[in-house]
GROMACS .gro file of C-alpha atoms in nm:
model
  241
    1MET     CA    1 -13.136  12.435   0.178
    2GLN     CA    2 -13.013  12.783   0.269
    3PHE     CA    3 -13.076  13.079   0.039
    4THR     CA    4 -12.780  13.318   0.039
    5SER     CA    5 -12.898  13.593  -0.199
    6GLU     CA    6 -13.194  13.691  -0.412
    7GLN     CA    7 -13.269  13.926  -0.700
    8ARG     CA    8 -13.612  14.011  -0.838
    9PHE     CA    9 -13.639  14.093  -1.209
   10ASP     CA   10 -13.891  14.310  -1.389
   11ASP     CA   11 -13.964  14.019  -1.625
   12GLY     CA   12 -14.152  13.856  -1.339
   13PHE     CA   13 -13.916  13.604  -1.184
   14LEU     CA   14 -13.695  13.565  -0.880
   15GLU     CA   15 -13.332  13.449  -0.894
   16ARG     CA   16 -13.183  13.303  -0.575
   17GLU     CA   17 -12.848  13.152  -0.485
   18PHE     CA   18 -12.852  12.862  -0.239
   19THR     CA   19 -12.632  12.611  -0.066
   20LEU     CA   20 -12.727  12.259   0.032
   21GLY     CA   21 -12.442  12.115   0.236
   22GLU     CA   22 -12.144  12.137   0.001
   23ILE     CA   23 -12.364  12.189  -0.305
   24PRO     CA   24 -12.395  12.546  -0.443
   25GLY     CA   25 -12.688  12.621  -0.669
   26THR     CA   26 -12.914  12.878  -0.830
   27LEU     CA   27 -13.294  12.873  -0.844
   28TRP     CA   28 -13.513  13.077  -1.076
   29THR     CA   29 -13.886  13.089  -0.998
   30PRO     CA   30 -14.172  13.274  -1.171
   31GLU     CA   31 -14.394  13.512  -0.979
   32SER     CA   32 -14.706  13.300  -0.972
   33ALA     CA   33 -14.957  13.200  -0.709
   34ALA     CA   34 -14.961  12.841  -0.835
   35PRO     CA   35 -14.672  12.600  -0.773
   36ALA     CA   36 -14.456  12.577  -1.085
   37PRO     CA   37 -14.327  12.271  -1.270
   38LEU     CA   38 -13.951  12.229  -1.232
   39ILE     CA   39 -13.666  12.193  -1.484
   40LEU     CA   40 -13.321  12.084  -1.369
   41ILE     CA   41 -13.045  12.234  -1.586
   42SER     CA   42 -12.715  12.047  -1.581
   43HIS     CA   43 -12.382  12.138  -1.741
   44ASN     CA   44 -12.045  11.973  -1.794
   45GLY     CA   45 -11.701  12.057  -1.930
   46GLY     CA   46 -11.599  12.225  -1.604
   47LEU     CA   47 -11.850  12.506  -1.661
   48HIS     CA   48 -11.995  12.724  -1.387
   49ARG     CA   49 -12.370  12.723  -1.319
   50ARG     CA   50 -12.348  13.099  -1.382
   51GLU     CA   51 -12.220  13.048  -1.738
   52SER     CA   52 -12.395  13.309  -1.953
   53ARG     CA   53 -12.582  13.079  -2.194
   54LEU     CA   54 -12.708  12.858  -1.912
   55VAL     CA   55 -12.830  13.160  -1.714
   56ALA     CA   56 -12.999  13.304  -2.023
   57ARG     CA   57 -13.182  12.973  -2.082
   58ALA     CA   58 -13.294  12.954  -1.721
   59ARG     CA   59 -13.420  13.312  -1.706
   60HIS     CA   60 -13.607  13.272  -2.035
   61SER     CA   61 -13.777  12.954  -1.915
   62ALA     CA   62 -13.883  13.117  -1.589
   63ALA     CA   63 -13.996  13.450  -1.734
   64GLU     CA   64 -14.159  13.339  -2.060
   65TYR     CA   65 -14.283  12.989  -1.980
   66GLY     CA   66 -14.345  12.990  -1.605
   67TYR     CA   67 -14.106  12.712  -1.506
   68ALA     CA   68 -13.902  12.692  -1.191
   69VAL     CA   69 -13.544  12.621  -1.300
   70ALA     CA   70 -13.250  12.501  -1.090
   71ALA     CA   71 -12.879  12.453  -1.156
   72ILE     CA   72 -12.603  12.321  -0.931
   73ASP     CA   73 -12.227  12.302  -0.965
   74ALA     CA   74 -12.105  11.944  -0.998
   75PRO     CA   75 -11.795  11.838  -0.800
   76GLY     CA   76 -11.491  12.010  -0.951
   77HIS     CA   77 -11.710  12.259  -1.142
   78GLY     CA   78 -11.786  12.626  -1.084
   79ASP     CA   79 -11.747  12.730  -0.723
   80ARG     CA   80 -11.642  12.383  -0.606
   81PRO     CA   81 -11.276  12.293  -0.554
   82ARG     CA   82 -11.099  12.060  -0.793
   83SER     CA   83 -10.921  11.759  -0.652
   84ALA     CA   84 -10.569  11.656  -0.750
   85ALA     CA   85 -10.727  11.380  -0.961
   86ASP     CA   86 -10.946  11.638  -1.139
   87GLU     CA   87 -10.645  11.853  -1.223
   88GLN     CA   88 -10.445  11.552  -1.344
   89ALA     CA   89 -10.728  11.435  -1.568
   90ARG     CA   90 -10.759  11.779  -1.725
   91ALA     CA   91 -10.382  11.800  -1.776
   92ASP     CA   92 -10.382  11.454  -1.939
   93LEU     CA   93 -10.670  11.558  -2.162
   94ARG     CA   94 -10.496  11.879  -2.277
   95ARG     CA   95 -10.174  11.690  -2.348
   96ALA     CA   96 -10.350  11.417  -2.547
   97MET     CA   97 -10.552  11.665  -2.752
   98GLN     CA   98 -10.243  11.873  -2.834
   99ALA     CA   99 -10.062  11.557  -2.942
  100GLY     CA  100 -10.355  11.434  -3.147
  101GLU     CA  101 -10.386  11.118  -2.934
  102PRO     CA  102 -10.709  10.931  -2.851
  103VAL     CA  103 -10.893  11.081  -2.554
  104ASP     CA  104 -11.181  10.839  -2.492
  105GLU     CA  105 -11.012  10.649  -2.210
  106ILE     CA  106 -10.920  10.974  -2.036
  107PHE     CA  107 -11.281  11.089  -2.057
  108GLU     CA  108 -11.397  10.747  -1.938
  109SER     CA  109 -11.176  10.762  -1.627
  110PHE     CA  110 -11.290  11.116  -1.548
  111ILE     CA  111 -11.657  11.142  -1.650
  112GLY     CA  112 -11.765  10.798  -1.525
  113PRO     CA  113 -11.676  10.862  -1.158
  114LEU     CA  114 -11.815  11.216  -1.186
  115VAL     CA  115 -12.157  11.080  -1.286
  116GLU     CA  116 -12.150  10.855  -0.980
  117LYS     CA  117 -12.089  11.160  -0.758
  118VAL     CA  118 -12.325  11.417  -0.906
  119VAL     CA  119 -12.639  11.207  -0.957
  120PRO     CA  120 -12.693  11.153  -0.580
  121GLU     CA  121 -12.637  11.527  -0.531
  122TRP     CA  122 -12.905  11.606  -0.788
  123ARG     CA  123 -13.147  11.371  -0.611
  124THR     CA  124 -13.075  11.537  -0.275
  125THR     CA  125 -13.127  11.878  -0.437
  126LEU     CA  126 -13.453  11.759  -0.592
  127ASP     CA  127 -13.579  11.650  -0.249
  128ALA     CA  128 -13.513  12.001  -0.115
  129LEU     CA  129 -13.659  12.182  -0.416
  130LEU     CA  130 -13.984  11.987  -0.414
  131SER     CA  131 -14.033  12.075  -0.047
  132LEU     CA  132 -14.063  12.445  -0.141
  133PRO     CA  133 -14.422  12.571  -0.167
  134GLU     CA  134 -14.353  12.756  -0.493
  135ILE     CA  135 -14.249  12.435  -0.672
  136GLY     CA  136 -14.501  12.162  -0.742
  137GLY     CA  137 -14.361  11.944  -1.018
  138PRO     CA  138 -14.369  11.759  -1.252
  139VAL     CA  139 -13.993  11.761  -1.313
  140GLY     CA  140 -13.794  11.783  -1.634
  141TYR     CA  141 -13.420  11.758  -1.697
  142SER     CA  142 -13.215  11.954  -1.951
  143GLY     CA  143 -12.847  11.937  -2.045
  144TRP     CA  144 -12.558  11.704  -1.964
  145THR     CA  145 -12.645  11.372  -2.127
  146ALA     CA  146 -12.434  11.134  -1.917
  147VAL     CA  147 -12.585  11.261  -1.592
  148GLY     CA  148 -12.933  11.285  -1.743
  149ILE     CA  149 -12.934  10.924  -1.856
  150ARG     CA  150 -12.851  10.800  -1.507
  151LEU     CA  151 -13.109  11.033  -1.350
  152ALA     CA  152 -13.376  10.919  -1.595
  153VAL     CA  153 -13.307  10.558  -1.500
  154VAL     CA  154 -13.291  10.592  -1.118
  155GLU     CA  155 -13.517  10.892  -1.047
  156PRO     CA  156 -13.890  10.828  -1.104
  157ARG     CA  157 -13.976  11.195  -1.049
  158ILE     CA  158 -13.813  11.294  -1.382
  159SER     CA  159 -14.094  11.304  -1.640
  160ALA     CA  160 -13.911  11.421  -1.955
  161ALA     CA  161 -13.553  11.500  -2.059
  162GLY     CA  162 -13.378  11.721  -2.309
  163PHE     CA  163 -13.025  11.594  -2.376
  164PHE     CA  164 -12.735  11.775  -2.545
  165ALA     CA  165 -12.515  11.547  -2.759
  166GLY     CA  166 -12.209  11.766  -2.711
  167GLY     CA  167 -12.030  11.574  -2.437
  168TYR     CA  168 -11.865  11.239  -2.375
  169VAL     CA  169 -12.105  10.968  -2.255
  170PRO     CA  170 -11.932  10.684  -2.066
  171ARG     CA  171 -11.989  10.325  -2.177
  172ALA     CA  172 -12.201  10.254  -1.868
  173GLN     CA  173 -12.446  10.530  -1.957
  174ARG     CA  174 -12.457  10.425  -2.322
  175GLU     CA  175 -12.580  10.088  -2.199
  176GLU     CA  176 -12.821  10.250  -1.951
  177ALA     CA  177 -12.975  10.451  -2.236
  178ARG     CA  178 -13.175  10.139  -2.325
  179GLN     CA  179 -13.353  10.173  -1.988
  180VAL     CA  180 -13.463  10.534  -2.051
  181THR     CA  181 -13.840  10.521  -2.106
  182ILE     CA  182 -13.942  10.886  -2.053
  183PRO     CA  183 -13.988  11.126  -2.348
  184VAL     CA  184 -13.653  11.252  -2.482
  185GLN     CA  185 -13.553  11.543  -2.703
  186PHE     CA  186 -13.193  11.510  -2.826
  187LEU     CA  187 -12.992  11.805  -2.961
  188LEU     CA  188 -12.705  11.737  -3.200
  189GLN     CA  189 -12.461  11.980  -3.360
  190TRP     CA  190 -12.388  11.812  -3.692
  191ASP     CA  191 -12.028  11.937  -3.713
  192ASP     CA  192 -11.930  11.906  -3.346
  193GLU     CA  193 -11.555  11.869  -3.373
  194GLY     CA  194 -11.513  11.695  -3.037
  195ASN     CA  195 -11.802  11.448  -3.049
  196PRO     CA  196 -11.830  11.193  -3.330
  197ARG     CA  197 -12.162  11.227  -3.509
  198GLN     CA  198 -12.215  10.853  -3.548
  199ARG     CA  199 -12.168  10.794  -3.177
  200ALA     CA  200 -12.442  11.050  -3.104
  201LEU     CA  201 -12.674  10.888  -3.359
  202ASP     CA  202 -12.609  10.546  -3.210
  203LEU     CA  203 -12.694  10.682  -2.865
  204PHE     CA  204 -13.020  10.830  -2.994
  205ASP     CA  205 -13.106  10.493  -3.144
  206ALA     CA  206 -13.031  10.323  -2.810
  207PHE     CA  207 -13.277  10.525  -2.600
  208GLY     CA  208 -13.550  10.283  -2.492
  209THR     CA  209 -13.833  10.535  -2.499
  210LYS     CA  210 -14.097  10.521  -2.770
  211GLU     CA  211 -14.118  10.902  -2.769
  212LYS     CA  212 -13.788  11.053  -2.878
  213THR     CA  213 -13.706  11.339  -3.112
  214LEU     CA  214 -13.371  11.427  -3.272
  215HIS     CA  215 -13.295  11.792  -3.348
  216ALA     CA  216 -12.981  11.828  -3.563
  217ASN     CA  217 -12.838  12.166  -3.660
  218MET     CA  218 -12.539  12.256  -3.873
  219GLY     CA  219 -12.240  12.401  -3.689
  220GLY     CA  220 -11.981  12.326  -3.427
  221HIS     CA  221 -11.994  12.249  -3.057
  222ALA     CA  222 -12.104  12.591  -2.931
  223GLY     CA  223 -12.330  12.676  -3.225
  224THR     CA  224 -12.666  12.548  -3.102
  225PRO     CA  225 -12.919  12.805  -3.228
  226TRP     CA  226 -13.120  12.998  -2.972
  227PHE     CA  227 -13.454  12.886  -3.118
  228GLU     CA  228 -13.381  12.542  -2.971
  229VAL     CA  229 -13.438  12.697  -2.627
  230ASP     CA  230 -13.798  12.775  -2.723
  231ASP     CA  231 -13.839  12.433  -2.884
  232GLY     CA  232 -13.712  12.277  -2.563
  233ASN     CA  233 -13.959  12.474  -2.354
  234ARG     CA  234 -14.244  12.364  -2.581
  235PHE     CA  235 -14.125  12.004  -2.546
  236PHE     CA  236 -14.143  12.039  -2.167
  237ALA     CA  237 -14.484  12.206  -2.192
  238ARG     CA  238 -14.620  11.891  -2.355
  239HIS     CA  239 -14.501  11.676  -2.065
  240LEU     CA  240 -14.490  11.898  -1.755
  241LYS     CA  241 -14.803  12.111  -1.792
   0.00000   0.00000   0.00000
């Protein structure tokens, strides 16, 4: 892991950019003598790890709650180049949505292989992060549900997960949800225009853990209220501290 820049904030945390092979990432760490528990923040939809709401969540968690927080760009996201297949999938998706055609199979062909690529990258990143003296674990996961389900199943170092229901979850991960046994907090926007409500409720029901909480708020895809950030941090405090 090579750090390429750093910025220290008056709120009492350090923000650093890093690269790990082809993987670009950002790490936020509190100014504390004790090693901090770690939260991995993951995003989908082609977003950059520097997307404003993600950065705001990470900084708040580091400054106010004392977590170390890390984000990476998945293949084809943020600073990483998009392949010809990525561009074709996005073009097919735009065309289908404009024509009012079903999009599930397009998502399936695009998101499924992406999960297979990014989960090993997250595990490699986790190895590097936990080798840093300022990070001690335990580890939580927050964000992209499809990736988080697979990580929760294959990565024993993940102790708790906060999932966002606002993205397509491939059939393979919907089946894997039954193997998720760590505590889960699941955020659902009740009127999310792009994600059928019943599918999200069925997924919540499928999680195999005995400790799971559903938070549902009125509004569309991007309308998750800010107070859920604090609720998420309190959820992680119960399981990481």
